[in-house]
Coordinates of C-alpha atoms in Angstrom, one line a residue:
Chain A
X1 CA 69.4 58.0 -27.5
X2 CA 66.9 55.7 -25.5
X3 CA 66.0 52.9 -27.3
X4 CA 62.6 51.5 -27.8
X5 CA 61.6 48.2 -26.1
X6 CA 57.8 46.7 -25.8
X7 CA 57.0 48.2 -23.3
X8 CA 57.9 52.2 -24.3
X9 CA 56.6 53.6 -26.8
X10 CA 58.9 56.8 -27.8
X11 CA 56.3 58.8 -29.2
X12 CA 58.5 62.0 -30.1
X13 CA 61.9 63.2 -28.6
X14 CA 63.2 66.6 -28.2
X15 CA 66.2 68.2 -27.5
X16 CA 66.3 71.1 -24.4
X17 CA 68.9 72.9 -22.2
X18 CA 71.1 70.4 -23.7
X19 CA 69.3 67.4 -22.1
X20 CA 66.0 66.3 -23.5
X21 CA 62.6 66.4 -23.4
X22 CA 60.8 62.6 -24.1
X23 CA 57.0 61.9 -25.0
X24 CA 56.3 58.1 -24.6
X25 CA 53.6 55.5 -24.1
X26 CA 53.0 52.7 -22.9
X27 CA 50.4 50.4 -22.4
X28 CA 49.1 50.9 -18.1
X29 CA 48.2 47.7 -16.7
X30 CA 47.0 49.5 -14.0
X31 CA 44.1 52.1 -16.0
X32 CA 43.9 49.5 -18.4
X33 CA 44.8 51.7 -21.1
X34 CA 47.7 53.3 -23.8
X35 CA 48.8 56.8 -21.2
X36 CA 51.0 58.5 -22.9
X37 CA 53.8 60.8 -20.4
X38 CA 56.5 63.0 -20.4
X39 CA 60.3 62.8 -19.8
X40 CA 62.8 65.4 -19.3
X41 CA 66.4 64.1 -19.1
X42 CA 68.9 66.5 -18.0
X43 CA 72.4 66.3 -19.5
X44 CA 73.3 64.6 -16.6
X45 CA 71.3 62.5 -17.5
X46 CA 73.9 60.7 -20.0
X47 CA 76.6 60.0 -17.2
X48 CA 74.6 57.8 -15.5
X49 CA 71.3 58.0 -13.5
X50 CA 69.1 61.4 -11.7
X51 CA 66.4 62.0 -9.2
X52 CA 62.7 62.2 -10.0
X53 CA 60.9 65.4 -10.1
X54 CA 57.2 64.4 -11.1
X55 CA 55.0 67.2 -11.9
X56 CA 50.7 66.3 -12.1
X57 CA 49.2 68.5 -13.8
X58 CA 45.6 70.2 -13.6
X59 CA 42.1 70.0 -14.8
X60 CA 42.0 69.8 -18.8
X61 CA 45.5 69.0 -19.0
X62 CA 47.7 66.5 -20.9
X63 CA 50.7 65.5 -20.3
X64 CA 51.6 68.1 -23.0
X65 CA 50.5 71.5 -21.8
X66 CA 53.1 71.6 -18.9
X67 CA 56.0 70.1 -20.7
X68 CA 55.6 72.9 -22.9
X69 CA 54.1 76.2 -21.1
X70 CA 56.2 75.5 -17.5
X71 CA 59.7 75.9 -18.5
X72 CA 61.2 74.2 -15.8
X73 CA 63.2 72.1 -17.8
X74 CA 66.0 74.9 -17.9
X75 CA 66.0 74.5 -14.3
X76 CA 65.9 71.3 -14.1
X77 CA 68.8 71.1 -17.1
X78 CA 71.1 73.1 -14.2
X79 CA 70.0 71.1 -11.1
X80 CA 70.5 68.0 -12.7
X81 CA 66.9 66.1 -11.9
X82 CA 64.2 64.7 -14.4
X83 CA 60.9 65.8 -14.6
X84 CA 58.0 63.9 -15.6
X85 CA 55.0 64.9 -17.0
X86 CA 51.9 62.4 -16.4
X87 CA 48.9 62.5 -17.7
X88 CA 45.4 63.9 -16.0
X89 CA 44.1 60.5 -16.4
X90 CA 43.1 57.2 -18.8
X91 CA 41.9 58.3 -22.1
X92 CA 40.4 56.1 -24.6
X93 CA 37.2 55.3 -26.6
X94 CA 36.5 52.4 -23.8
X95 CA 37.6 55.4 -20.5
X96 CA 34.0 56.2 -19.9
X97 CA 33.8 60.1 -19.7
X98 CA 31.9 62.7 -18.5
X99 CA 30.5 65.7 -20.4
X100 CA 31.6 67.9 -17.7
X101 CA 35.1 69.3 -18.0
X102 CA 36.4 68.9 -14.5
X103 CA 34.9 64.8 -14.3
X104 CA 36.2 61.7 -16.5
X105 CA 39.2 62.4 -18.6
X106 CA 41.1 64.8 -18.5
X107 CA 40.1 65.1 -14.3
X108 CA 41.0 61.8 -12.6
X109 CA 41.7 63.5 -9.4
X110 CA 45.0 60.9 -8.9
X111 CA 42.9 58.8 -6.8
X112 CA 41.6 55.2 -7.1
X113 CA 38.3 55.1 -8.2
X114 CA 35.9 52.6 -6.7
X115 CA 32.0 53.5 -7.8
X116 CA 30.9 52.4 -12.0
X117 CA 31.4 53.4 -14.3
X118 CA 34.5 54.9 -13.1
X119 CA 36.4 51.8 -11.7
X120 CA 37.2 50.4 -14.7
X121 CA 40.1 52.7 -15.4
X122 CA 40.2 55.1 -13.4
X123 CA 43.5 54.4 -11.2
X124 CA 45.2 57.6 -11.4
X125 CA 46.8 57.4 -7.5
X126 CA 48.1 53.6 -7.8
X127 CA 49.6 54.7 -11.5
X128 CA 51.7 58.0 -10.6
X129 CA 53.0 56.2 -7.3
X130 CA 53.7 52.8 -8.2
X131 CA 53.0 51.6 -12.1
X132 CA 54.6 55.2 -13.6
X133 CA 57.8 54.7 -11.1
X134 CA 58.6 51.5 -12.0
X135 CA 58.7 51.6 -15.8
X136 CA 60.8 54.0 -15.5
X137 CA 63.1 53.1 -13.1
X138 CA 63.1 50.1 -15.8
X139 CA 63.8 52.3 -18.9
X140 CA 65.0 55.3 -17.7
X141 CA 68.2 56.4 -16.3
X142 CA 66.5 57.5 -13.3
X143 CA 67.5 57.0 -9.1
X144 CA 65.3 56.1 -6.1
X145 CA 65.1 59.4 -5.2
X146 CA 61.5 61.3 -6.0
X147 CA 59.7 64.3 -5.4
X148 CA 56.8 65.8 -6.1
X149 CA 54.4 69.3 -7.4
X150 CA 51.7 69.7 -9.3
X151 CA 49.7 72.8 -10.5
X152 CA 45.9 73.0 -9.3
X153 CA 44.0 69.1 -9.3
X154 CA 48.2 68.2 -9.8
X155 CA 49.0 70.3 -7.0
X156 CA 46.2 68.7 -5.0
X157 CA 47.7 64.9 -6.5
X158 CA 50.9 65.8 -5.2
X159 CA 50.1 67.0 -1.8
X160 CA 48.7 63.9 -1.6
X161 CA 51.1 60.9 -2.7
X162 CA 54.0 63.2 -0.4
X163 CA 51.9 63.2 2.3
X164 CA 50.5 59.2 2.1
X165 CA 54.4 58.1 0.9
X166 CA 56.9 59.9 2.7
X167 CA 59.3 57.1 2.3
X168 CA 59.3 56.8 -1.0
X169 CA 59.1 60.7 -1.8
X170 CA 61.9 63.2 -0.1
X171 CA 60.8 66.6 -1.2
X172 CA 57.3 68.1 -1.8
X173 CA 55.6 71.7 -3.3
X174 CA 53.1 72.4 -5.5
X175 CA 51.5 75.7 -7.1
X176 CA 47.8 76.7 -6.6
X177 CA 47.2 73.1 -5.1
X178 CA 43.6 72.3 -3.9
X179 CA 43.9 71.3 -0.4
X180 CA 40.8 71.0 1.0
X181 CA 38.7 69.3 -1.4
X182 CA 36.4 67.4 0.9
X183 CA 34.9 71.1 1.2
X184 CA 35.4 72.9 -2.2
X185 CA 33.3 71.9 -5.1
X186 CA 36.2 70.9 -6.7
X187 CA 36.3 67.7 -5.1
X188 CA 33.4 67.0 -3.6
X189 CA 31.6 66.4 -7.3
X190 CA 34.9 63.9 -7.7
X191 CA 35.2 61.9 -4.8
X192 CA 31.6 61.9 -4.8
X193 CA 31.3 60.4 -8.8
X194 CA 35.1 58.1 -8.4
X195 CA 34.0 56.7 -4.7
X196 CA 30.4 57.6 -3.3
X197 CA 28.8 58.9 -0.8
X198 CA 30.6 57.9 2.1
X199 CA 32.8 60.2 2.9
X200 CA 34.7 58.6 5.4
X201 CA 36.9 57.6 2.0
X202 CA 37.4 60.7 0.9
X203 CA 39.9 61.8 3.7
X204 CA 42.3 59.9 2.3
X205 CA 42.4 62.3 -0.9
X206 CA 42.2 65.4 1.4
X207 CA 45.5 66.9 1.4
X208 CA 44.5 69.3 5.0
X209 CA 43.2 66.3 6.6
X210 CA 46.1 64.6 6.0
X211 CA 48.1 66.8 7.7
X212 CA 46.5 67.6 10.1
X213 CA 46.2 63.3 11.1
X214 CA 50.2 63.0 10.6
X215 CA 51.7 65.9 9.5
X216 CA 54.3 65.3 6.9
X217 CA 58.3 64.6 7.6
X218 CA 60.0 67.1 5.7
X219 CA 58.9 70.6 4.6
X220 CA 56.3 72.2 2.4
X221 CA 56.6 75.0 -0.6
X222 CA 53.1 76.3 -2.1
X223 CA 52.9 78.9 -4.1
X224 CA 49.3 81.0 -4.5
X225 CA 48.5 84.0 -6.4
X226 CA 46.3 86.7 -4.7
X227 CA 44.3 87.4 -8.0
X228 CA 44.1 83.8 -8.4
X229 CA 40.2 83.2 -10.7
X230 CA 39.5 79.8 -8.5
X231 CA 41.1 80.5 -5.0
X232 CA 37.8 80.2 -3.2
X233 CA 38.0 76.5 -4.5
X234 CA 41.9 76.0 -3.8
X235 CA 41.0 76.7 -0.4
X236 CA 44.8 78.1 0.6
X237 CA 43.3 79.5 3.9
X238 CA 42.8 75.9 4.9
X239 CA 46.2 74.5 4.2
X240 CA 47.7 77.7 6.3
X241 CA 45.7 76.8 9.8
X242 CA 46.2 73.2 8.9
X243 CA 50.1 73.8 9.3
X244 CA 50.3 76.3 11.5
X245 CA 48.1 74.1 13.8
X246 CA 50.7 71.3 13.4
X247 CA 53.6 73.4 13.8
X248 CA 55.0 71.9 10.4
X249 CA 57.4 72.6 8.4
X250 CA 57.4 75.0 5.2
X251 CA 56.1 77.8 3.2
X252 CA 52.8 79.0 2.2
X253 CA 53.8 82.2 -0.2
X254 CA 51.4 84.6 -1.0
X255 CA 52.0 85.9 -4.6
X256 CA 50.8 89.0 -5.1
X257 CA 48.7 90.1 -8.7
X258 CA 49.6 86.5 -10.2
X259 CA 46.7 84.5 -11.5
X260 CA 46.4 80.4 -12.1
X261 CA 47.6 80.5 -15.3
X262 CA 51.2 78.6 -16.6
X263 CA 52.8 82.7 -16.7
X264 CA 51.8 82.1 -12.6
X265 CA 54.2 78.8 -12.2
X266 CA 56.4 79.3 -15.1
X267 CA 57.3 82.6 -12.7
X268 CA 58.3 80.0 -9.9
X269 CA 59.0 77.5 -11.6
X270 CA 63.6 78.2 -10.9
X271 CA 62.4 78.5 -6.9
X272 CA 60.5 74.7 -7.0
X273 CA 63.3 72.6 -9.0
X274 CA 66.1 74.4 -6.4
X275 CA 63.8 73.2 -3.1
X276 CA 63.3 69.6 -4.4
X277 CA 66.9 69.8 -5.9
X278 CA 68.1 71.0 -2.8
X279 CA 66.4 68.3 -0.9
X280 CA 66.6 65.4 -3.6
X281 CA 70.8 65.6 -4.2
X282 CA 71.9 66.1 -0.8
X283 CA 69.9 63.7 0.9
Chain B
X1 CA 46.8 98.7 -15.0
X2 CA 47.0 99.9 -18.1
X3 CA 43.9 101.7 -19.6
X4 CA 42.1 100.6 -22.5
X5 CA 41.8 103.6 -25.4
X6 CA 40.2 103.4 -28.3
X7 CA 43.0 101.9 -30.4
X8 CA 44.0 99.2 -28.1
X9 CA 41.6 96.8 -26.7
X10 CA 43.2 94.8 -23.4
X11 CA 42.1 91.2 -24.2
X12 CA 43.9 89.3 -21.2
X13 CA 46.3 90.5 -18.5
X14 CA 48.1 88.1 -16.6
X15 CA 51.0 88.8 -13.9
X16 CA 54.9 87.1 -15.6
X17 CA 57.9 87.3 -13.8
X18 CA 56.7 90.2 -11.7
X19 CA 56.2 91.9 -15.4
X20 CA 52.6 91.9 -16.9
X21 CA 52.1 90.0 -20.1
X22 CA 49.2 91.4 -22.0
X23 CA 47.3 90.5 -25.3
X24 CA 46.0 93.3 -27.3
X25 CA 43.9 93.7 -30.3
X26 CA 43.5 97.1 -32.4
X27 CA 42.3 97.9 -35.6
X28 CA 44.9 97.9 -38.3
X29 CA 44.4 100.2 -41.1
X30 CA 47.4 99.3 -42.7
X31 CA 46.3 95.6 -43.1
X32 CA 42.4 97.0 -42.9
X33 CA 41.7 94.1 -40.3
X34 CA 41.6 93.6 -36.3
X35 CA 44.6 92.6 -35.7
X36 CA 46.3 90.4 -31.8
X37 CA 49.7 90.7 -30.3
X38 CA 51.1 90.2 -27.3
X39 CA 53.7 92.5 -24.9
X40 CA 55.1 91.2 -21.7
X41 CA 56.6 94.3 -20.0
X42 CA 59.1 93.8 -17.2
X43 CA 58.7 95.0 -13.8
X44 CA 60.5 97.9 -14.9
X45 CA 58.4 99.4 -17.0
X46 CA 55.9 100.2 -13.8
X47 CA 58.8 103.0 -12.9
X48 CA 59.3 104.2 -16.9
X49 CA 60.1 103.1 -20.4
X50 CA 61.3 100.4 -21.4
X51 CA 63.4 99.0 -24.5
X52 CA 61.2 96.8 -27.2
X53 CA 62.8 93.1 -28.2
X54 CA 60.6 92.4 -31.2
X55 CA 59.6 89.0 -31.5
X56 CA 58.6 87.6 -34.9
X57 CA 56.8 84.4 -35.4
X58 CA 57.3 81.3 -38.3
X59 CA 54.7 79.5 -40.0
X60 CA 51.1 79.1 -38.9
X61 CA 52.0 80.2 -35.6
X62 CA 49.4 83.6 -34.3
X63 CA 50.8 85.9 -31.7
X64 CA 50.2 83.5 -28.5
X65 CA 53.2 80.4 -29.4
X66 CA 56.4 82.2 -28.2
X67 CA 54.1 83.8 -25.8
X68 CA 52.7 80.6 -24.1
X69 CA 56.4 78.6 -25.1
X70 CA 58.9 80.3 -25.7
X71 CA 60.4 81.2 -22.1
X72 CA 61.4 84.6 -23.2
X73 CA 59.6 86.6 -20.2
X74 CA 61.6 84.9 -17.3
X75 CA 65.2 86.8 -19.2
X76 CA 63.1 90.2 -20.5
X77 CA 62.2 90.5 -16.8
X78 CA 66.0 90.3 -15.7
X79 CA 67.0 92.3 -18.6
X80 CA 64.2 95.2 -18.0
X81 CA 63.5 95.2 -21.9
X82 CA 59.8 95.1 -22.9
X83 CA 58.8 91.5 -26.0
X84 CA 56.2 92.2 -28.4
X85 CA 54.4 89.3 -30.0
X86 CA 53.0 90.2 -33.4
X87 CA 51.0 87.7 -35.1
X88 CA 52.2 86.3 -38.6
X89 CA 49.4 87.8 -41.0
X90 CA 46.7 89.3 -41.4
X91 CA 43.1 87.1 -40.0
X92 CA 39.5 87.9 -40.4
X93 CA 36.6 86.9 -42.9
X94 CA 37.1 88.9 -45.1
X95 CA 41.1 88.4 -45.8
X96 CA 42.3 86.2 -48.1
X97 CA 43.6 82.9 -47.7
X98 CA 44.9 79.8 -49.1
X99 CA 44.0 76.0 -48.1
X100 CA 48.1 75.3 -47.6
X101 CA 49.8 76.0 -43.9
X102 CA 52.1 78.1 -45.9
X103 CA 50.5 80.7 -47.7
X104 CA 48.1 83.1 -46.5
X105 CA 46.4 83.8 -42.9
X106 CA 49.5 82.4 -40.4
X107 CA 52.4 83.0 -43.2
X108 CA 52.5 86.5 -44.2
X109 CA 56.3 86.5 -45.0
X110 CA 56.4 89.6 -43.4
X111 CA 56.2 91.6 -46.8
X112 CA 54.0 94.7 -48.8
X113 CA 52.2 92.6 -51.1
X114 CA 51.3 93.9 -54.5
X115 CA 49.2 91.1 -56.5
X116 CA 46.0 90.5 -56.0
X117 CA 44.2 89.0 -53.7
X118 CA 47.1 89.3 -51.1
X119 CA 47.7 93.5 -51.9
X120 CA 44.7 94.4 -50.1
X121 CA 45.5 92.9 -47.0
X122 CA 49.4 91.4 -46.4
X123 CA 50.9 94.3 -45.3
X124 CA 53.3 92.8 -42.9
X125 CA 56.5 94.9 -43.2
X126 CA 54.8 98.1 -42.5
X127 CA 52.4 96.4 -40.5
X128 CA 55.4 96.0 -37.7
X129 CA 57.8 98.3 -39.3
X130 CA 55.3 101.2 -38.7
X131 CA 51.9 100.7 -37.6
X132 CA 52.6 98.3 -34.7
X133 CA 56.0 100.7 -33.0
X134 CA 53.9 103.8 -33.4
X135 CA 50.5 102.0 -31.7
X136 CA 53.0 101.0 -28.6
X137 CA 54.8 104.1 -28.5
X138 CA 51.7 106.3 -28.2
X139 CA 49.9 103.5 -25.5
X140 CA 52.7 101.8 -23.5
X141 CA 55.7 102.2 -21.5
X142 CA 58.3 102.2 -24.0
X143 CA 61.4 103.9 -25.6
X144 CA 62.5 104.6 -29.0
X145 CA 65.6 101.8 -28.9
X146 CA 64.9 98.6 -30.6
X147 CA 65.7 94.9 -30.9
X148 CA 64.4 92.2 -33.0
X149 CA 64.7 88.4 -33.9
X150 CA 62.3 85.5 -34.6
X151 CA 62.0 82.5 -35.6
X152 CA 61.9 80.4 -39.4
X153 CA 59.9 82.5 -40.9
X154 CA 60.1 85.8 -38.6
X155 CA 63.8 85.2 -38.3
X156 CA 63.6 85.4 -42.2
X157 CA 61.3 88.9 -41.3
X158 CA 63.6 89.6 -38.4
X159 CA 66.8 90.3 -40.2
X160 CA 65.6 91.8 -43.2
X161 CA 63.4 94.5 -41.0
X162 CA 67.1 95.0 -39.2
X163 CA 68.8 95.2 -42.1
X164 CA 66.2 97.5 -44.5
X165 CA 66.3 99.7 -41.3
X166 CA 69.7 100.6 -39.2
X167 CA 69.0 103.7 -38.7
X168 CA 65.2 102.3 -36.0
X169 CA 66.8 98.6 -35.1
X170 CA 69.9 98.4 -32.6
X171 CA 70.2 94.8 -32.4
X172 CA 69.5 92.1 -34.7
X173 CA 69.2 88.2 -33.9
X174 CA 66.8 85.1 -35.3
X175 CA 66.5 81.6 -33.8
X176 CA 66.4 78.9 -36.8
X177 CA 65.6 81.3 -39.5
X178 CA 64.8 81.4 -43.8
X179 CA 68.4 83.6 -44.3
X180 CA 67.8 83.0 -48.2
X181 CA 63.8 82.4 -49.2
X182 CA 64.3 83.3 -53.1
X183 CA 66.2 79.9 -53.4
X184 CA 64.1 78.2 -51.5
X185 CA 60.9 76.4 -51.6
X186 CA 60.2 78.6 -48.4
X187 CA 60.2 81.8 -50.2
X188 CA 59.5 81.4 -54.2
X189 CA 56.1 80.7 -53.3
X190 CA 54.7 82.9 -51.1
X191 CA 57.6 85.5 -53.1
X192 CA 55.9 84.7 -56.3
X193 CA 52.6 85.3 -54.9
X194 CA 52.5 87.9 -52.6
X195 CA 54.7 89.8 -55.3
X196 CA 54.5 88.4 -58.7
X197 CA 57.1 87.1 -60.4
X198 CA 59.8 89.7 -61.5
X199 CA 62.5 88.3 -58.7
X200 CA 63.8 92.0 -59.0
X201 CA 60.8 92.9 -56.5
X202 CA 62.4 89.6 -54.4
X203 CA 65.2 91.0 -53.2
X204 CA 64.1 93.0 -51.1
X205 CA 62.9 90.3 -48.8
X206 CA 66.1 87.9 -48.9
X207 CA 68.4 88.6 -45.7
X208 CA 71.6 87.2 -47.7
X209 CA 70.8 89.2 -50.8
X210 CA 70.5 91.9 -48.6
X211 CA 73.6 91.4 -46.2
X212 CA 75.7 91.0 -49.5
X213 CA 74.4 94.0 -50.9
X214 CA 75.0 96.4 -47.9
X215 CA 76.0 94.5 -44.6
X216 CA 74.5 95.8 -41.5
X217 CA 75.6 98.2 -39.1
X218 CA 75.5 96.2 -35.7
X219 CA 76.8 92.7 -34.7
X220 CA 74.8 90.0 -35.9
X221 CA 73.1 86.5 -33.3
X222 CA 72.1 83.5 -35.1
X223 CA 71.5 80.3 -34.1
X224 CA 70.8 76.6 -35.9
X225 CA 70.1 73.2 -34.4
X226 CA 72.3 70.7 -37.0
X227 CA 69.0 68.2 -36.3
X228 CA 66.6 70.6 -37.5
X229 CA 63.8 69.2 -39.9
X230 CA 63.8 71.9 -42.3
X231 CA 67.6 72.9 -42.1
X232 CA 67.4 72.3 -46.4
X233 CA 65.0 75.1 -47.0
X234 CA 66.4 77.8 -43.9
X235 CA 70.0 77.6 -45.9
X236 CA 72.3 78.2 -43.6
X237 CA 75.4 77.6 -45.3
X238 CA 74.1 81.0 -47.9
X239 CA 73.9 83.3 -44.9
X240 CA 77.8 81.7 -43.7
X241 CA 79.0 82.4 -46.6
X242 CA 76.8 85.9 -47.2
X243 CA 78.2 86.8 -43.7
X244 CA 82.2 86.0 -44.2
X245 CA 82.5 87.1 -47.6
X246 CA 80.9 90.6 -45.9
X247 CA 83.1 90.7 -43.5
X248 CA 79.8 91.2 -41.4
X249 CA 80.6 90.7 -37.2
X250 CA 78.3 88.2 -35.5
X251 CA 77.6 84.8 -35.0
X252 CA 76.0 82.0 -36.2
X253 CA 75.7 79.3 -34.1
X254 CA 75.0 75.4 -35.3
X255 CA 73.7 74.0 -32.0
X256 CA 74.3 70.2 -32.1
X257 CA 71.0 67.8 -32.0
X258 CA 68.7 70.6 -31.7
X259 CA 65.5 70.1 -34.2
X260 CA 63.1 73.4 -35.3
X261 CA 60.7 73.4 -32.2
X262 CA 60.3 75.7 -29.9
X263 CA 62.6 73.2 -26.6
X264 CA 65.1 74.7 -29.4
X265 CA 63.9 78.3 -29.4
X266 CA 63.2 78.5 -25.3
X267 CA 67.0 76.5 -24.7
X268 CA 68.7 79.4 -26.1
X269 CA 66.0 82.4 -25.0
X270 CA 68.0 83.5 -22.6
X271 CA 71.7 84.0 -24.6
X272 CA 69.4 85.9 -27.7
X273 CA 67.8 88.5 -24.7
X274 CA 70.9 89.0 -23.3
X275 CA 71.9 89.9 -26.8
X276 CA 69.6 92.3 -27.3
X277 CA 69.9 93.5 -23.9
X278 CA 73.2 94.2 -24.0
X279 CA 72.6 96.4 -27.2
X280 CA 69.4 98.6 -26.3
X281 CA 70.8 99.3 -22.6
X282 CA 73.8 100.3 -23.2
X283 CA 73.2 102.8 -26.2

């Protein structure tokens, strides 16, 4: 059993596929808020530290949605890797919010906000790239080997985080990601609110612009359903063009008939876990 | 695409593991209410009718919980069998209810109620054994080959339905079932409310009593977590005794460290789907 520490409260533990699905809470200095996240530890973690796959979730989600619906644990247990499910924003009474589903709590967009009223708490980029990885390495049986994936807004987060930190992420993939937020209504609204109207500040959070500018050291797996109800906001065509022009190794797979739901994510969860495990365990 | 008919409204369709996860609504004559259920059709169903695995859910659940959390679709897609997720009770403004979580809506216990105020609508036994199977065969690409499983109250339902109808169910299994409701607080309260105080009427809904009385024509698979927080209400020891005394072929597996959650169900979903598929496809 994992011990509670001053830094980490264990909210729940469930045995899952021979491993453990934990929900943890901690005080985040980065976000100035209590944050909740899920971690799946595979059976192999009882024998020694294992690599970590980060799963960043989409708009409106908490740490819980993918943890209960995406079906990643079965495959992570077999592969012997941990999976971390962070929340999508800071939360709480003292944290700024907006009535819209796509701004404020549940919609942090994995940026460090610089504008009022968001900048006091909305620092999800630093949270998922610095504070939470450090906390995990202090408290959980995990190695420094990290891969990252995510869905929709979380797919955007995964691609941006990997492209900007190739030295700390060995593998990247995404499910129906927002790939070009500077050109989408899922992006312009949020980047404007969190970062202000100077669009030059937005480029650091646009996967297509980052890839075009600097490429990525590994290969990339992206799955996108052809019947995704939000496909015009996701702009897979922009990523297809960026990858092709950059001669970027990777796969952008258009999956016939799939929509934007967790039924889509679960259907390809095995492929993504195997993708990461191959790269994390062979490195 | 499945066509809507007068008898059946398609509420939603999601592609899932190459097949389709449907949610359907229909007017139930048996329950005198509009009923909602889920059906997963595997890829093979596009080529011809497939066998059906029934999944009966537990207290407080609707058709949706297992459909989104139990992870059955991956395995049913591979095996080539459909999975049906009925609701756990009639619902609606005109349907009797109780403030407790374990009586009334969400807690039908898979019985035909004979007492006021329940008897007008609470006929879940007839609903899952007669009306819904007939509707499925009219509207979906399914054969008459049926297996049945379920969780907790739904495990009770699955065992009772199979034991009482060996001619129509070829396979049975259960996750953490209530096996002996006539001797449990998860059972006595509900059987008393729905059927009245004559305990002789209750025996037709007690899996251990049915098995002891008449056995079962096939073999039985039951999984039970050793850390299940409700294990004293489930009474696996009663089923163990009944199976052993009856020399009933089957397996009652006590799974170390697992609790009562969907993390437990999902962890053994593959074993159960394979169990049913082997028996439904070889028959």
